[in-house]
Amino acid sequence: KPHGEYLYGEDDRVFTQLELERAIAQGTLGSFGRCVMIQCVGSRNEKRPYCSRVCCTTAIKNAITLKRKYPETDVAILYRDIRTYGFFEKYYLQARRLGVRFTRYDVEKPPVLQKKDGLLSLYCHDSSIMEELKFEADIIVLSSAVIPEDNEELATILKIPRTNEGFFLEAHMKLKPVDFVSDGIFLCGLAHSPKNIRESITQAEAAIARAVTILSKEKMNVGG
């Protein structure tokens, strides 16, 4: 969850993508005329230089849902780079055809949210047309960063390495992608890095396969 960014926690019209999904599913979203989504909130910066990977696809999926459920509303996405990698690219095209508007902003000129007289106003410098745009939004949705749990104690106990960002680090990216340097311990999913559900399941199956090579043996030779 964002910490003090774009009035999150201060105004109940500012959601995260997960909270928006929940409101849509439960039917508690209420009426609105314009929804503006802001990408890369808390990620791809000095503190967290990595891409959270699932944000673009999630935002576009939710934008498509909103346009289908409320076709008369305006849905806009403010982004740095659209990263609907792989087969998810088709959802980006689908969103464009449904009328979802995409506006690219520069990292040095991020969107600015102001609240005045109860109105939410977003100011964004469109780098493609070199002009300042203003959005009067009824709801703001933040695509917030995927961050690791506090795992320093666990890493110390098991003697397993972590990346600078706090995710666990595999023994070798190509040769041992689900192994740790410490034998007999394996990793998968978000413990390793931001990834979608399909990737997490695939990596989990790989970790199981590696664990089975140990569990299937009656005896093992170990070091001193």
Short mmCIF file of C-alpha atoms in Angstrom, two decimals, residues 93-188:
data_model
loop_
_atom_site.label_atom_id
_atom_site.label_comp_id
_atom_site.label_asym_id
_atom_site.label_seq_id
_atom_site.Cartn_x
_atom_site.Cartn_y
_atom_site.Cartn_z
CA LEU A 93 -5.33 -3.41 -27.88
CA GLN A 94 -8.73 -4.39 -26.50
CA ALA A 95 -8.66 -1.52 -24.01
CA ARG A 96 -7.78 0.98 -26.76
CA ARG A 97 -10.71 -0.24 -28.86
CA LEU A 98 -13.08 0.15 -25.90
CA GLY A 99 -12.04 3.79 -25.54
CA VAL A 100 -9.60 3.65 -22.63
CA ARG A 101 -7.29 6.65 -22.95
CA PHE A 102 -3.54 6.29 -22.44
CA THR A 103 -1.34 9.27 -21.56
CA ARG A 104 2.42 8.91 -21.17
CA TYR A 105 4.25 10.93 -18.54
CA ASP A 106 7.94 11.49 -17.95
CA VAL A 107 9.64 10.22 -14.81
CA GLU A 108 11.00 13.72 -14.17
CA LYS A 109 7.48 15.18 -14.40
CA PRO A 110 5.17 12.74 -12.60
CA PRO A 111 1.44 13.44 -12.28
CA VAL A 112 0.44 15.91 -9.57
CA LEU A 113 -2.83 15.42 -7.65
CA GLN A 114 -4.54 18.38 -6.02
CA LYS A 115 -7.69 18.48 -3.92
CA LYS A 116 -9.57 21.75 -3.96
CA ASP A 117 -13.17 22.41 -2.95
CA GLY A 118 -13.72 18.67 -2.75
CA LEU A 119 -12.62 18.08 -6.35
CA LEU A 120 -9.70 15.84 -7.37
CA SER A 121 -7.60 17.45 -10.10
CA LEU A 122 -4.72 15.63 -11.75
CA TYR A 123 -2.10 17.52 -13.72
CA CYS A 124 0.06 15.52 -16.11
CA HIS A 125 2.68 16.59 -18.64
CA ASP A 126 2.04 14.57 -21.81
CA SER A 127 5.52 13.90 -23.21
CA SER A 128 4.15 12.89 -26.63
CA ILE A 129 2.51 16.26 -27.36
CA MET A 130 4.63 18.32 -24.91
CA GLU A 131 1.59 19.84 -23.20
CA GLU A 132 0.21 20.00 -19.66
CA LEU A 133 -3.08 18.11 -19.29
CA LYS A 134 -5.66 18.41 -16.54
CA PHE A 135 -7.99 15.61 -15.46
CA GLU A 136 -10.96 16.18 -13.17
CA ALA A 137 -11.32 12.72 -11.64
CA ASP A 138 -14.09 11.14 -9.59
CA ILE A 139 -11.89 8.22 -8.56
CA ILE A 140 -8.11 7.74 -8.63
CA VAL A 141 -6.59 4.25 -8.85
CA LEU A 142 -2.93 3.67 -7.99
CA SER A 143 -0.86 0.82 -9.45
CA SER A 144 1.37 0.44 -6.42
CA ALA A 145 4.68 -1.39 -6.12
CA VAL A 146 5.13 -5.06 -5.27
CA ILE A 147 7.49 -5.12 -2.28
CA PRO A 148 8.99 -8.10 -0.41
CA GLU A 149 8.05 -9.05 3.14
CA ASP A 150 10.51 -8.38 5.95
CA ASN A 151 12.59 -11.53 5.46
CA GLU A 152 16.00 -10.58 6.85
CA GLU A 153 15.66 -12.88 9.89
CA LEU A 154 14.65 -15.87 7.74
CA ALA A 155 17.52 -15.24 5.31
CA THR A 156 19.96 -15.16 8.23
CA ILE A 157 18.65 -18.40 9.76
CA LEU A 158 18.78 -20.33 6.47
CA LYS A 159 21.95 -18.58 5.25
CA ILE A 160 20.41 -17.72 1.90
CA PRO A 161 21.19 -14.56 -0.12
CA ARG A 162 18.87 -11.72 -1.08
CA THR A 163 18.91 -9.04 -3.75
CA ASN A 164 19.44 -5.37 -2.91
CA GLU A 165 15.66 -4.93 -3.01
CA GLY A 166 15.03 -7.72 -0.47
CA PHE A 167 13.87 -10.55 -2.72
CA PHE A 168 15.56 -13.95 -2.43
CA LEU A 169 18.36 -14.68 -4.89
CA GLU A 170 18.69 -17.95 -6.81
CA ALA A 171 21.99 -19.85 -7.14
CA HIS A 172 22.23 -19.30 -10.91
CA MET A 173 19.79 -17.54 -13.22
CA LYS A 174 20.07 -20.16 -16.02
CA LEU A 175 21.54 -23.32 -14.49
CA LYS A 176 19.76 -23.31 -11.09
CA PRO A 177 16.80 -20.92 -11.34
CA VAL A 178 14.86 -22.34 -8.34
CA ASP A 179 17.80 -23.50 -6.18
CA PHE A 180 19.60 -21.60 -3.47
CA VAL A 181 23.34 -21.80 -2.92
CA SER A 182 22.47 -23.76 0.24
CA ASP A 183 21.57 -27.30 -0.84
CA GLY A 184 18.03 -28.59 -0.36
CA ILE A 185 16.28 -25.21 -0.21
CA PHE A 186 14.25 -23.95 -3.17
CA LEU A 187 12.32 -20.82 -4.05
CA CYS A 188 9.41 -19.75 -6.22
#
